[in-house]
């Protein structure tokens, strides 16, 4: 049976619980343990797939096609193990399986209640990795302690730890130690109170991770240890990092957080092997190749989390090329007002990410036209590829009303249209073409060169596709179809040969990029931008 670490958060949200959990996982992995990460989210959507990025940030897609919380992106980028459907449960998902079972007669004769039925279902989720070769499962509870919504999750982890015993599970509480500028003082009271709330529901945290802006004094740590009943050495400081989230694990390792976790779980403390990560952080913080600027033209730009994996993957491309990548975030609607040159001039690369709905589409198309005509490296992803196809159809093939069925169902030239398999789909949740599918690369294309192999597997999240009726016409005009599904029916990658770097894909490569191994397309895109 695996050992468990439960991660809760106190005082406020946005403490970076996901990053901390991912960092702990990395350190334990680097001490030779097989780790899995999991997130429990206390909202009623069955998954975040139907939520706007403004509500929730990016929707992260796993290999097995689950639409999940963006923290899973951190989990995968920090550790070597892919997440699956078992890595993210929401209240909605837990309730829907209990209610389904009730309708099937699974509880005949009984009253179905939050305790024990919902909590039992949550405990079942905690056992999702029992049959795999796993040493430690780290489970992050979304939300903040004290929220009504998270109570069943907290009760479930309380029971679970009671059942598995003290040496097999530990509670890690991440909390805020704010600095009050006017008083020039750090305050431990909010943390004491949030631990108080946890204790009132029967959870006694074993360690505290204190998020803070400034270093904590010994006095603050003593105080927290005393008032929160936590060993002094288990009051760990997690100060804001100066430059990159990838520094977090190194900071935590310096304080031996991983060692304490292993000791408390009665696991042997093997030597840590983390040299490659340190080298990567060193390259990231002090690149030798200077700086470049890449524009990301999207629709949810004002929220930093909307394109999380894209921004991270660009950073990875920078690490691989020894350059610092600065990102110019551009709202595509602004391009509609001010024109592309006003907002895009001076950048070395332009990326148009995925998205839904017609707001800002014309701005994206204008940005792509600007990149194509001015020979600026261009990278289109999902909707970004669909827009690139529309732009090419309109401005190179002369199909002036070319559009996507998603935005203009009456357009004469629907160069992007609904996939056949989607035509009978009515439900919105979890019904897109989701998860990893194979793609075959055409010999001697840019894509084949970049990947260095002929068959790849990439993650998808879309309903619309390149309309095959236009394949010949587009190819004749200079658009190369360099990647297709194995049955050749679905266009997965297009590129323009007569351009320094113009590649667009139907899938989401950003989900498979890590700081230690940048995704080949991101690496090549940043290299092209650097060259420019
Ligand atoms: N809206 C487009 C589709 O459904 C693109 C989706 C995306 O960018 N993820 O096909």
PDB file of C-alpha atoms and ligand atoms in Angstrom, residues 354-356 382-383 386 406 461-464 508, ligand 1:
ATOM      1  CA  UNK A 354      -6.306  27.531 -28.613  1.00  0.00           C
ATOM      2  CA  UNK A 355      -9.725  28.874 -27.778  1.00  0.00           C
ATOM      3  CA  UNK A 356     -13.459  28.779 -28.316  1.00  0.00           C
ATOM      4  CA  UNK A 382      -5.510  24.242 -32.070  1.00  0.00           C
ATOM      5  CA  UNK A 383      -7.740  27.280 -32.725  1.00  0.00           C
ATOM      6  CA  UNK A 386      -7.663  26.717 -37.537  1.00  0.00           C
ATOM      7  CA  UNK A 406     -17.903  27.289 -35.414  1.00  0.00           C
ATOM      8  CA  UNK A 461      -9.134  19.044 -27.235  1.00  0.00           C
ATOM      9  CA  UNK A 462     -11.335  20.106 -30.128  1.00  0.00           C
ATOM     10  CA  UNK A 463     -14.582  19.575 -32.039  1.00  0.00           C
ATOM     11  CA  UNK A 464     -13.687  21.142 -35.383  1.00  0.00           C
ATOM     12  CA  UNK A 508      -1.779  20.914 -27.828  1.00  0.00           C
TER      13      UNK A 508
HETATM   14  N1  LIG B   1     -12.803  25.800 -30.884  1.00  0.00           N
HETATM   15  C1  LIG B   1     -11.993  24.929 -31.658  1.00  0.00           C
HETATM   16  C2  LIG B   1     -12.558  23.520 -31.740  1.00  0.00           C
HETATM   17  O1  LIG B   1     -13.389  23.151 -30.975  1.00  0.00           O
HETATM   18  C3  LIG B   1     -10.578  24.904 -31.138  1.00  0.00           C
HETATM   19  C4  LIG B   1     -10.448  24.265 -29.803  1.00  0.00           C
HETATM   20  C5  LIG B   1      -9.178  24.602 -29.112  1.00  0.00           C
HETATM   21  O2  LIG B   1      -8.459  25.505 -29.480  1.00  0.00           O
HETATM   22  N2  LIG B   1      -8.879  23.886 -28.053  1.00  0.00           N
HETATM   23  O3  LIG B   1     -12.166  22.752 -32.584  1.00  0.00           O
END
